[in-house]
Coordinates of N, CA and C in Angstrom, one line a residue:
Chain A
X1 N -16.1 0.5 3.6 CA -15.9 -0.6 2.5 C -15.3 0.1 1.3
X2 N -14.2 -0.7 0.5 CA -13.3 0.6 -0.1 C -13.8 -0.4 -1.8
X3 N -14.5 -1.5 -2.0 CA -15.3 -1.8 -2.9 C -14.7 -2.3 -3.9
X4 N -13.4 -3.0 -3.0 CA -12.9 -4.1 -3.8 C -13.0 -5.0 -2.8
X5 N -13.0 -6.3 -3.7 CA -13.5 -7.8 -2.8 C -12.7 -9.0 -3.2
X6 N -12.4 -9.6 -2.0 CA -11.1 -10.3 -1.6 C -11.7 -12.1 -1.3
X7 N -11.6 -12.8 -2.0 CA -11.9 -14.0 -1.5 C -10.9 -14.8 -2.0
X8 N -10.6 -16.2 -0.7 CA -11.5 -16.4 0.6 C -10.9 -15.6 1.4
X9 N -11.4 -15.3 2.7 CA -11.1 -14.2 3.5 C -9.4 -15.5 4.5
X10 N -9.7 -16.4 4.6 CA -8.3 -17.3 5.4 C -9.0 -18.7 4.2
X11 N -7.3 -19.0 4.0 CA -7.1 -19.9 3.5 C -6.0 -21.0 4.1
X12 N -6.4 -22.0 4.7 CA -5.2 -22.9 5.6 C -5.1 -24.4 4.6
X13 N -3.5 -24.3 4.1 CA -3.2 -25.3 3.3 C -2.2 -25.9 3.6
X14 N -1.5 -27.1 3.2 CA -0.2 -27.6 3.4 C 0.8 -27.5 2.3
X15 N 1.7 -27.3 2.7 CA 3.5 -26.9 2.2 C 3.3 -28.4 0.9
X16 N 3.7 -27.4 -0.6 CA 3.6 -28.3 -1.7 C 2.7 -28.4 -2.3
X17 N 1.5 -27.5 -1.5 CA 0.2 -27.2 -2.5 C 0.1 -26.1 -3.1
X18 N -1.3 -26.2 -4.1 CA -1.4 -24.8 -5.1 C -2.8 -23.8 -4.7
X19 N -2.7 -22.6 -4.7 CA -4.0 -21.9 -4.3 C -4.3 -21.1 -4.9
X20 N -5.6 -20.5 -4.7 CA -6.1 -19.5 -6.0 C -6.5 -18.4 -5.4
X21 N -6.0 -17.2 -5.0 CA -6.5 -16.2 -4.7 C -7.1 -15.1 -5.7
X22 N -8.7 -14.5 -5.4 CA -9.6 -14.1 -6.3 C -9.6 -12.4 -5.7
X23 N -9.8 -11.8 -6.4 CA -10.1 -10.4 -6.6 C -11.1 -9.8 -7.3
X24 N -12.0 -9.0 -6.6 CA -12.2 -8.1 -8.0 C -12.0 -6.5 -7.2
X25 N -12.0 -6.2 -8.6 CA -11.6 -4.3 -8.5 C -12.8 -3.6 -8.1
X26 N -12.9 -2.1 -8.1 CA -13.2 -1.4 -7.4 C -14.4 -1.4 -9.1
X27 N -15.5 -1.0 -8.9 CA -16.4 -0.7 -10.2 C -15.7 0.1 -11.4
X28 N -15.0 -0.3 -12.4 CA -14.8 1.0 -13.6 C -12.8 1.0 -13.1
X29 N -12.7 0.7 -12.3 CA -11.0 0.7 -11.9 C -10.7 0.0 -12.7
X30 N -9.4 0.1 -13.6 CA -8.8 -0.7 -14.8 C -7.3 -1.5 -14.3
X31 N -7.1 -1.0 -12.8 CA -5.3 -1.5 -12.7 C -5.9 -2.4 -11.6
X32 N -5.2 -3.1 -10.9 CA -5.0 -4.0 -10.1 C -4.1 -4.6 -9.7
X33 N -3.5 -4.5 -8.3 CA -2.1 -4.7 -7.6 C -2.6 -5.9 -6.5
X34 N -1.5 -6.7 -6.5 CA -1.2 -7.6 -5.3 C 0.0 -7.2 -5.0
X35 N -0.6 -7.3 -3.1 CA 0.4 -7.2 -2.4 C 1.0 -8.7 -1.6
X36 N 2.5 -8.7 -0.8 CA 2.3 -9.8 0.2 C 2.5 -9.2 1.3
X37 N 1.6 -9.1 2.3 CA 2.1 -9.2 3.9 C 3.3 -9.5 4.9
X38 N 3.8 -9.5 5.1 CA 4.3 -10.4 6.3 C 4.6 -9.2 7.1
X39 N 5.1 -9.6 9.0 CA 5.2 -8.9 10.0 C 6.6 -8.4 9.9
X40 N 7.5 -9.3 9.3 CA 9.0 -8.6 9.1 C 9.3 -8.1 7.7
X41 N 8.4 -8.2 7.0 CA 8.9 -7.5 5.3 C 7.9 -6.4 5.2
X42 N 6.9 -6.4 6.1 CA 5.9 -5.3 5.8 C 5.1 -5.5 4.6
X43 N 4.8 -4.6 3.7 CA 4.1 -4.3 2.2 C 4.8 -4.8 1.4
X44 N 4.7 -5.7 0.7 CA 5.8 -5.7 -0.5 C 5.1 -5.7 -2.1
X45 N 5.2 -5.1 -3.0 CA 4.7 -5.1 -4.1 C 4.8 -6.5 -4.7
X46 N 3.5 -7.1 -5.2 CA 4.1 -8.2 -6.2 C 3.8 -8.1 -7.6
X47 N 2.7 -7.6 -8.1 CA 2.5 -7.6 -9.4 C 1.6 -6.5 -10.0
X48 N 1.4 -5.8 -11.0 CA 0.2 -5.0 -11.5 C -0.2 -5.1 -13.0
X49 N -1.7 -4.9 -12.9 CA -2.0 -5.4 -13.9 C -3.0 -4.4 -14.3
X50 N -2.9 -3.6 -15.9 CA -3.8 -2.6 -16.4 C -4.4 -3.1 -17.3
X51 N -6.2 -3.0 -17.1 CA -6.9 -3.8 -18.6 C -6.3 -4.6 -19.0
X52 N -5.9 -6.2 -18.3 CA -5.4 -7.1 -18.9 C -4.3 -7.2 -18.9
X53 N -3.3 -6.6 -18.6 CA -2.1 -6.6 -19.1 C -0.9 -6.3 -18.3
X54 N 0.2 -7.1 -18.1 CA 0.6 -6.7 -16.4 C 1.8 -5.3 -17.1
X55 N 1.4 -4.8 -16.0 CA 2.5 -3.4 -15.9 C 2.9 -3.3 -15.5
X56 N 3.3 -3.7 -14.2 CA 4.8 -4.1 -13.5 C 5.2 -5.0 -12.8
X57 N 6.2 -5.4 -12.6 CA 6.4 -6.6 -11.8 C 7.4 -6.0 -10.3
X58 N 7.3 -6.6 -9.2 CA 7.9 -6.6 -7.9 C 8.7 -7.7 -7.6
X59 N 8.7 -8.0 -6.6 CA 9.4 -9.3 -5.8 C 8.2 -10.2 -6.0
X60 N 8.1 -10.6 -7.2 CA 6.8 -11.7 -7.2 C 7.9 -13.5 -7.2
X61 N 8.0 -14.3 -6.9 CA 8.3 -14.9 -7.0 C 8.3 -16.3 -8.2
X62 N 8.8 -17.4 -9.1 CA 8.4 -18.0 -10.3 C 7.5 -19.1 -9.7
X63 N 7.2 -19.0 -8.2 CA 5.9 -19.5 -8.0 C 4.7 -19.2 -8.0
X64 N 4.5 -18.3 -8.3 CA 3.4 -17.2 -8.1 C 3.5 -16.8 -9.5
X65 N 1.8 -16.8 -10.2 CA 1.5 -16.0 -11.1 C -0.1 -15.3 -10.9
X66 N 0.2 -14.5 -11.7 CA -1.3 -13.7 -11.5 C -1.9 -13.2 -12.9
X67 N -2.4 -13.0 -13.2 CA -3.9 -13.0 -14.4 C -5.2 -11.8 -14.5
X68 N -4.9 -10.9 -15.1 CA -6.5 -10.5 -15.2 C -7.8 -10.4 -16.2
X69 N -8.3 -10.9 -15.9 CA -9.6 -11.4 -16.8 C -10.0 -10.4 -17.5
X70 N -10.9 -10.6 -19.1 CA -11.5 -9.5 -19.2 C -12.8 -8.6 -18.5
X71 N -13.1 -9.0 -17.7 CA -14.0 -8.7 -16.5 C -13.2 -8.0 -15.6
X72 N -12.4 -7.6 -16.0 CA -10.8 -7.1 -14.8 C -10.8 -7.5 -13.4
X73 N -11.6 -9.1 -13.3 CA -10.8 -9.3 -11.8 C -9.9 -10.2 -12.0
X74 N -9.2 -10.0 -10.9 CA -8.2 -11.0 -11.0 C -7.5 -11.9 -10.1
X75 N -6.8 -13.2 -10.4 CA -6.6 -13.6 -9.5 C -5.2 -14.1 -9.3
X76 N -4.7 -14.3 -8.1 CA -3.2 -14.7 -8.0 C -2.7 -15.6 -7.6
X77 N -2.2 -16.5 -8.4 CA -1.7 -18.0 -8.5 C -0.6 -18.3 -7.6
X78 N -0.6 -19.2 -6.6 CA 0.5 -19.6 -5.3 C 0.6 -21.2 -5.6
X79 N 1.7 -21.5 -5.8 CA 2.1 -23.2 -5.9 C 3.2 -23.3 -5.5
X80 N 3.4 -24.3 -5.3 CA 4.4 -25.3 -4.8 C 4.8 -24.6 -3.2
X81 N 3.7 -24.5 -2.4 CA 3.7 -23.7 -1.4 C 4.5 -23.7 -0.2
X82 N 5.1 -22.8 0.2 CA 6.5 -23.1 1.9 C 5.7 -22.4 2.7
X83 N 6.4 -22.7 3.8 CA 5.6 -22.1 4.8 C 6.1 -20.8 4.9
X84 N 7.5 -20.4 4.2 CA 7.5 -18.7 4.9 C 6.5 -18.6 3.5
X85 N 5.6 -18.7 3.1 CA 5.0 -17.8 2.2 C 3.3 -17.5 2.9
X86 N 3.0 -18.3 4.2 CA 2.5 -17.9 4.8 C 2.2 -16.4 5.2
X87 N 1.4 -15.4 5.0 CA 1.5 -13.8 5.3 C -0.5 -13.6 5.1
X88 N -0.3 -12.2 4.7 CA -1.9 -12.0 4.5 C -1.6 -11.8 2.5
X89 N -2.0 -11.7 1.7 CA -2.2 -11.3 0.6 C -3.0 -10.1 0.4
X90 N -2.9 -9.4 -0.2 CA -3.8 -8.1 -0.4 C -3.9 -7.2 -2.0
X91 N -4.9 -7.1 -2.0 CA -5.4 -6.8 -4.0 C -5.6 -5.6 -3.6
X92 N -5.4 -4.7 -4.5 CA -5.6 -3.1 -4.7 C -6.4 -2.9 -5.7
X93 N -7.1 -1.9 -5.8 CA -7.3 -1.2 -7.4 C -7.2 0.6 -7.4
X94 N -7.6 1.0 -8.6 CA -6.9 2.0 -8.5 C -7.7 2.9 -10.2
X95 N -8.0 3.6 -10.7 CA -9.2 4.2 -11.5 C -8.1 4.1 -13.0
X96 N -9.1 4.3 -13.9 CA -8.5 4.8 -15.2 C -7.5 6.1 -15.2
X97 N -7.3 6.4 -16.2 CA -6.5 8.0 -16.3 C -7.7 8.8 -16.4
X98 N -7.8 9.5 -16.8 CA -8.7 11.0 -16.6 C -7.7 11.9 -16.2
X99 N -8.3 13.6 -15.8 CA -7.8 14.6 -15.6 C -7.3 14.6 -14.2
X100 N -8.3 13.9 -13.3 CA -7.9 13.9 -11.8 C -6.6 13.1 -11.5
X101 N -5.6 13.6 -11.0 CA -4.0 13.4 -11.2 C -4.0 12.5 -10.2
X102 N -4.5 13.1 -9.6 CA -4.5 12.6 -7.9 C -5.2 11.3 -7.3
X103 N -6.3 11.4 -8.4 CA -7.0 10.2 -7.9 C -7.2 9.3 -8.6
X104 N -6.5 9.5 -9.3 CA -5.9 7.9 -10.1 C -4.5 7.3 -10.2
X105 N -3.9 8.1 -8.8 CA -2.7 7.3 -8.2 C -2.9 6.7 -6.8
X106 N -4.2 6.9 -6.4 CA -4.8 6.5 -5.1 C -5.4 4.8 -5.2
X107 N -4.5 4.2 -4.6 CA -5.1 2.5 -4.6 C -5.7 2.3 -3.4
X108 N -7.3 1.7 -3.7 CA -8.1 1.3 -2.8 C -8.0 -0.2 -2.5
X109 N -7.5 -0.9 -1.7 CA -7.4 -2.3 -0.7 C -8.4 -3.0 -0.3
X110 N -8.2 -4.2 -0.8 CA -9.4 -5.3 -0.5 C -9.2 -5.5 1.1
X111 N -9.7 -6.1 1.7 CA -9.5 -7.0 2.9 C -8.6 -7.6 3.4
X112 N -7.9 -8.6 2.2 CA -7.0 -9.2 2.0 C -7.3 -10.9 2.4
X113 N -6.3 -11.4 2.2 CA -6.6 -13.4 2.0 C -5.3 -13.5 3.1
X114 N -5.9 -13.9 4.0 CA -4.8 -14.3 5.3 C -4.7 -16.2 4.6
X115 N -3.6 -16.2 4.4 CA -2.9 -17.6 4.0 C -2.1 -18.4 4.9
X116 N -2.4 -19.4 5.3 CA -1.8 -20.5 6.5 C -1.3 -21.7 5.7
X117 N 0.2 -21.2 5.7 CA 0.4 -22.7 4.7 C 1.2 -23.4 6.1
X118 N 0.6 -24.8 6.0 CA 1.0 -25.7 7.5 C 2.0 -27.4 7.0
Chain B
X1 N 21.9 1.6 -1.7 CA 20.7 0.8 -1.7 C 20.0 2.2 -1.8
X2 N 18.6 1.7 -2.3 CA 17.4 2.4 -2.1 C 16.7 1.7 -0.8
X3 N 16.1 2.7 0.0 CA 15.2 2.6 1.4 C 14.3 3.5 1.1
X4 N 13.5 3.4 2.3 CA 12.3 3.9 2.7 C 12.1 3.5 4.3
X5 N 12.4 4.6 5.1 CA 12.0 3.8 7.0 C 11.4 4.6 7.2
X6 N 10.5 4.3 8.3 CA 10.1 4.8 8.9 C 10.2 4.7 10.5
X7 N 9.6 5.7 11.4 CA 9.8 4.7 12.8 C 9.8 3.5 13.0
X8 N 10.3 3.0 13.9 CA 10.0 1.4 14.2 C 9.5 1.2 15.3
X9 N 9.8 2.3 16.3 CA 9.2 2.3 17.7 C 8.2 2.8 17.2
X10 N 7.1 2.6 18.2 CA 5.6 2.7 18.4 C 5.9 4.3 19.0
X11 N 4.7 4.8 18.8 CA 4.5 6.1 19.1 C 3.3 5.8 20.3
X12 N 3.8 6.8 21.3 CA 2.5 6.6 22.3 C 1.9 8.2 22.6
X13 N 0.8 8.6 22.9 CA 0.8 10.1 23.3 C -0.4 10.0 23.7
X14 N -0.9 11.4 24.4 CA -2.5 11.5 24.9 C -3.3 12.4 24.1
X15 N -4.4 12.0 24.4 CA -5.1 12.4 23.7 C -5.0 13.8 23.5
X16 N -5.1 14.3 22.2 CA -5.5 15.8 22.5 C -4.3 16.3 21.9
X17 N -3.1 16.2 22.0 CA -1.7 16.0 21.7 C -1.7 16.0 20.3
X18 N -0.4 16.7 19.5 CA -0.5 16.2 17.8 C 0.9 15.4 18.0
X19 N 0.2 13.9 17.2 CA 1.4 13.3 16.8 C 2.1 13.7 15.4
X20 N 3.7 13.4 15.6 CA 4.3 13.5 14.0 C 4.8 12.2 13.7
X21 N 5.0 11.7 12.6 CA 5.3 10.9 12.0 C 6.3 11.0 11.0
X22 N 7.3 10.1 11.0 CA 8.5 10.4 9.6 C 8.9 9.3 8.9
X23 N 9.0 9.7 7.8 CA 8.9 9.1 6.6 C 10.6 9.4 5.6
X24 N 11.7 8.3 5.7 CA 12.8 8.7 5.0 C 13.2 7.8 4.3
X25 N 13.7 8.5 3.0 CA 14.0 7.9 1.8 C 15.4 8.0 1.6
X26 N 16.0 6.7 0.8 CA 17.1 7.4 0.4 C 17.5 6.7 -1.4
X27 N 17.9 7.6 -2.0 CA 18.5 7.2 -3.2 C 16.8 7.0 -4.0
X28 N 16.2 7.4 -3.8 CA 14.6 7.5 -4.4 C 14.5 9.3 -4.9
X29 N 13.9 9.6 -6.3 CA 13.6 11.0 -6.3 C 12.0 10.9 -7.0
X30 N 11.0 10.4 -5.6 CA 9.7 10.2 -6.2 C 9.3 11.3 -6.6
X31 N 8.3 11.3 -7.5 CA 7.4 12.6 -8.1 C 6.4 12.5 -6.7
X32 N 6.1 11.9 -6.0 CA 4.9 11.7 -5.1 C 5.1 10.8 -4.1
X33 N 4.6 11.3 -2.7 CA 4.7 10.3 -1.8 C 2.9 10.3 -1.2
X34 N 2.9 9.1 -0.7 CA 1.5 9.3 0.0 C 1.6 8.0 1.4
X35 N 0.5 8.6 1.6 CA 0.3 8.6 3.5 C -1.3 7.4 3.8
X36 N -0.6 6.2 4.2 CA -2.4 5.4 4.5 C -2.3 5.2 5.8
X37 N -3.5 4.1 5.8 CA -3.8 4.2 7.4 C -4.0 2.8 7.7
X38 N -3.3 2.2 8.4 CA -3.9 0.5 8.4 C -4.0 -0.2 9.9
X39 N -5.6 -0.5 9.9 CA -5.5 -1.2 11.3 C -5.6 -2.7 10.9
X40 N -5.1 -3.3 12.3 CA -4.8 -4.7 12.7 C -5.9 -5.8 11.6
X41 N -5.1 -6.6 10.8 CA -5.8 -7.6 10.0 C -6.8 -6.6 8.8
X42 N -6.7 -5.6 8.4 CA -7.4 -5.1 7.6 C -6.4 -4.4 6.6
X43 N -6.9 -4.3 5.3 CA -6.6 -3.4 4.2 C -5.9 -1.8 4.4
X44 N -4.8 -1.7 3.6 CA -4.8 -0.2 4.0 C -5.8 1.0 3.7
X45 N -6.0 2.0 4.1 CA -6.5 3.3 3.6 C -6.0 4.5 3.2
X46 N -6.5 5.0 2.2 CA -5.3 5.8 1.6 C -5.9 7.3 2.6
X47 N -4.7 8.4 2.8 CA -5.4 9.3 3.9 C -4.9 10.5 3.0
X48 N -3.2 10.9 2.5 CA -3.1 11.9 1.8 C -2.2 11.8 0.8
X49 N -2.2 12.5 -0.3 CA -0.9 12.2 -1.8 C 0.0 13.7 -1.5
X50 N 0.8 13.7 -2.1 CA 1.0 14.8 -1.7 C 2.3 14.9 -3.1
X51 N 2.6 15.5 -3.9 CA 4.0 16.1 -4.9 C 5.1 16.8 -4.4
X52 N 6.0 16.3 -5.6 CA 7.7 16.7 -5.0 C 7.4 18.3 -5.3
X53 N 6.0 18.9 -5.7 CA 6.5 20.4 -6.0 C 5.3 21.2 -5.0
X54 N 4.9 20.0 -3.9 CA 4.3 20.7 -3.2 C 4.8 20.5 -1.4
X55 N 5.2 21.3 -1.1 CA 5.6 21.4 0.6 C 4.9 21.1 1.6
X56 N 3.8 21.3 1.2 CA 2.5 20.5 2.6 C 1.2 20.7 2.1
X57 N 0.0 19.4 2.5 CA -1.1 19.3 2.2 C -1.3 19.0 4.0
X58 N -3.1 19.0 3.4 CA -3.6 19.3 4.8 C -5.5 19.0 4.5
X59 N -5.7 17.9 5.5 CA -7.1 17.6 5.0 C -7.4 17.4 6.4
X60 N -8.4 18.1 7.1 CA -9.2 18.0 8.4 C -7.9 17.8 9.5
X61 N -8.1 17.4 10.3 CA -6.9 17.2 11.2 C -5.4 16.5 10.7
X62 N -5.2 16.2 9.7 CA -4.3 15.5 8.7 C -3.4 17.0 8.4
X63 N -1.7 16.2 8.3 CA -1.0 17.7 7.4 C 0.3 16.4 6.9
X64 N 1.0 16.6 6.0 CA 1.9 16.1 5.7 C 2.5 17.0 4.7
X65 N 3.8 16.4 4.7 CA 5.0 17.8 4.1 C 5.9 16.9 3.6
X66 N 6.3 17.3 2.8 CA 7.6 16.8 1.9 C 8.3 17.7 1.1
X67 N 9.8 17.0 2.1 CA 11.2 18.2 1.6 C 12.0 16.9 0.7
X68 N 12.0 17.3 -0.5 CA 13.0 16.6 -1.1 C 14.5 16.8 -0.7
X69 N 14.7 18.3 -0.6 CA 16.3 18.5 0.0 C 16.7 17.4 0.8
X70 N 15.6 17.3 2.2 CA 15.8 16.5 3.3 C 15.8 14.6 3.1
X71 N 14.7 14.7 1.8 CA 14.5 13.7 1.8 C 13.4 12.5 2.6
X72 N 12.3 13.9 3.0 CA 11.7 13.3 4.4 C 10.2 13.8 4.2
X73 N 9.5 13.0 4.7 CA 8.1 13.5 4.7 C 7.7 13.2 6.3
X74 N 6.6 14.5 6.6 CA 6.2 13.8 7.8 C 4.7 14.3 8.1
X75 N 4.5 13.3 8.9 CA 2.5 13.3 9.1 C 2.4 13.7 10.4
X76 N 1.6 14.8 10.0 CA 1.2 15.1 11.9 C -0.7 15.2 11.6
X77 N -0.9 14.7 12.8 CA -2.5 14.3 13.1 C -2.6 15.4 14.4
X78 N -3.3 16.4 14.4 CA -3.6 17.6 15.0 C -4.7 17.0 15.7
X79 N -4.9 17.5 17.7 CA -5.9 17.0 18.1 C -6.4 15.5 17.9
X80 N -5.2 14.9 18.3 CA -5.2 13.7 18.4 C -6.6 13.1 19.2
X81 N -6.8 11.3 18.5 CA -8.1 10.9 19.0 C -7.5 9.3 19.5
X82 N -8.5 8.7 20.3 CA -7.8 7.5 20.4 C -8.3 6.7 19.1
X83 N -9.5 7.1 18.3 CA -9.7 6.4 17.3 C -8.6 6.5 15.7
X84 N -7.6 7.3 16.4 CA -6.4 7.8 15.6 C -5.6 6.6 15.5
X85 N -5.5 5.6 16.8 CA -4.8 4.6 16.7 C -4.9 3.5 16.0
X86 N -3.7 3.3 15.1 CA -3.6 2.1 14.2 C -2.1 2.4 13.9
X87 N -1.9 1.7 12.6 CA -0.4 2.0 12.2 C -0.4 2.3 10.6
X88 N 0.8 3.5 11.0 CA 0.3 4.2 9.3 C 1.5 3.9 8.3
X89 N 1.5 3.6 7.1 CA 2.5 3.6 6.7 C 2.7 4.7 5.2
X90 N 3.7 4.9 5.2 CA 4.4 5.7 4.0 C 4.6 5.0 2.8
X91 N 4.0 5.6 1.1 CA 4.4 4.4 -0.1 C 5.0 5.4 -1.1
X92 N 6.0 5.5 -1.6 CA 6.3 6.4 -2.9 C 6.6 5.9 -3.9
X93 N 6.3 6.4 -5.0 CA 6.5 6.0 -6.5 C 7.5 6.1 -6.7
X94 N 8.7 5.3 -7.6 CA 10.0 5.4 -7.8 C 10.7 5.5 -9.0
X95 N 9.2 5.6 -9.8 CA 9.3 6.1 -11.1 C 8.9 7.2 -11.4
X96 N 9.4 8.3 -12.1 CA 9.2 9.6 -12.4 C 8.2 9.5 -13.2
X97 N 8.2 9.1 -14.3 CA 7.6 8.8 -15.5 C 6.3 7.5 -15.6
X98 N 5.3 7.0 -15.0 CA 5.3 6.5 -14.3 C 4.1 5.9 -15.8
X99 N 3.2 6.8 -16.2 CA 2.3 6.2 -16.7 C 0.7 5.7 -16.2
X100 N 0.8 4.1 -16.5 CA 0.0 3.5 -15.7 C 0.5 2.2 -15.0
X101 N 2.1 2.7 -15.1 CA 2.6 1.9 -14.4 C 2.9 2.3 -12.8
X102 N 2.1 2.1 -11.9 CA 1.8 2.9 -10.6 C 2.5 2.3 -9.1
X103 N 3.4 1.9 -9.6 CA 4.3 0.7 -8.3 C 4.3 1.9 -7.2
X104 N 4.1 1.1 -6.2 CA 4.5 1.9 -4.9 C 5.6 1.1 -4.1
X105 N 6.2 1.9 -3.7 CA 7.6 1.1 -2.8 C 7.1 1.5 -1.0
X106 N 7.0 0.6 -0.2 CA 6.3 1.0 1.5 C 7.4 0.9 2.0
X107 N 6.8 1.6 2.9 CA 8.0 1.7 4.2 C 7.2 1.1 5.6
X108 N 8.0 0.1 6.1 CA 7.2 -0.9 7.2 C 6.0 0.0 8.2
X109 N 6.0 1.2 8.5 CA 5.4 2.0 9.0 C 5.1 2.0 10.4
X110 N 4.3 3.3 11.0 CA 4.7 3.7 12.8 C 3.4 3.4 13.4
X111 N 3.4 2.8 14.2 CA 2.3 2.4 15.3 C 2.1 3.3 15.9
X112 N 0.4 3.8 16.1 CA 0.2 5.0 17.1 C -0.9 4.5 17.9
X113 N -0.3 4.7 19.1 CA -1.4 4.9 20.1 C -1.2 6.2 21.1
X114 N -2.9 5.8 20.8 CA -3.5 7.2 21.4 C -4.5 7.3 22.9
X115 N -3.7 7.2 24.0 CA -4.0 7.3 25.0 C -5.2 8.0 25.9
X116 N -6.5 7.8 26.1 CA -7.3 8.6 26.4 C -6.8 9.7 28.0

């Protein structure tokens, strides 16, 4: 269990709708990454967010937004939904700075939100 | 363009056997590459990090190496297990200067099976 938590675990919706995928981070972790799945794109970065505040952006699409709370979970906004956006979704987190170099470039993976848009 | 591939064919081998794995970049000069582990419908796992000023790390049956010259990293799993099988993939940072800005760029990654 890597102690980040992913809900809902499948989500099946229809093309044109809006969804809300939830996160939270790992205890005391301050960044938070969404990924999207698919079988032929693989991993693709879509957004990151440190203490509130997003710090980078990817292939996120102007359908999709994402948010992090002051409670640093966070969640990532899907609307006006197609069916290629059907994939799994997946939340990361990842520690503050400190001296350990190494292990606070290490991002720990939720489960991920398997999305069925029909 | 900037890439990142990795195998596409599946690796198959027997048990006992060390698999390698490769990892190539191009037009990327990460400070860092690292190494996860991901089975079917589940989250990745992170396995090794490794720096552009270091040539190979190495944790329990785990080794991975990175030549910038080459532009290549590769994972070999020593004493291979069938519980080795899953599929791994490779992510490097594409910013030098990175911060807490921590984007990883993936490379679709290599399927292993491990044959009893």
């Amino acid at each position: 269990d890597s102690g980040v938590t992913q809900t809902p675990k499948h989500l099946i919706t229809a093309t044109g709708q809006r969804v809300t995928l939830r996160c939270s981070p790992r205890s005391g972790d301050l960044s938070v990454y969404w990924y999207q799945q698919s079988l032929d794109q693989g991993l693709q970065f879509l957004i990151q967010y440190y203490n509130g505040e997003e710090r980078a952006k990817g292939n996120i699409l102007e359908r999709f937004s994402a948010q992090q709370f002051p409670d640093l979970h966070s969640e990532l906004n899907l609307s006006s939904l197609e069916l290629g956006d059907s994939a799994l979704y997946f939340c990361a987190s990842s520690p503050a700075g400190g001296s350990d170099w190494v292990a606070k470039n290490i991002q720990y993976f939720g489960a991920g939100t398997r999305l069925s848009v029909l | 363009s900037q890439k990142i591939e990795q195998n596409s064919e599946a690796l198959n081998i027997q048990e006992g056997k060390t698999a390698t794995l490769t990892c190539n970049y191009t037009n990327y000069s990460p400070a860092y590459l690292q190494w996860y582990r991901q089975d079917p419908g589940r989250g990745p796992v992170f396995l090794l990090l490794i720096r552009e000023n270091e040539k190979e790390k190495r944790k329990e049956r785990l080794k991975v190496t990175f030549d910038t010259t080459l532009k290549q990293s590769l994972f070999h799993i020593t004493a291979s297990q069938p519980a080795d099988s899953a599929t791994y993939l490779c992510a490097l940072s594409p910013l030098r200067e990175a911060g807490n800005n921590r984007k990883l760029i993936w490379g679709l990654g290599t399927s292993l099976a491990v044959n009893p």
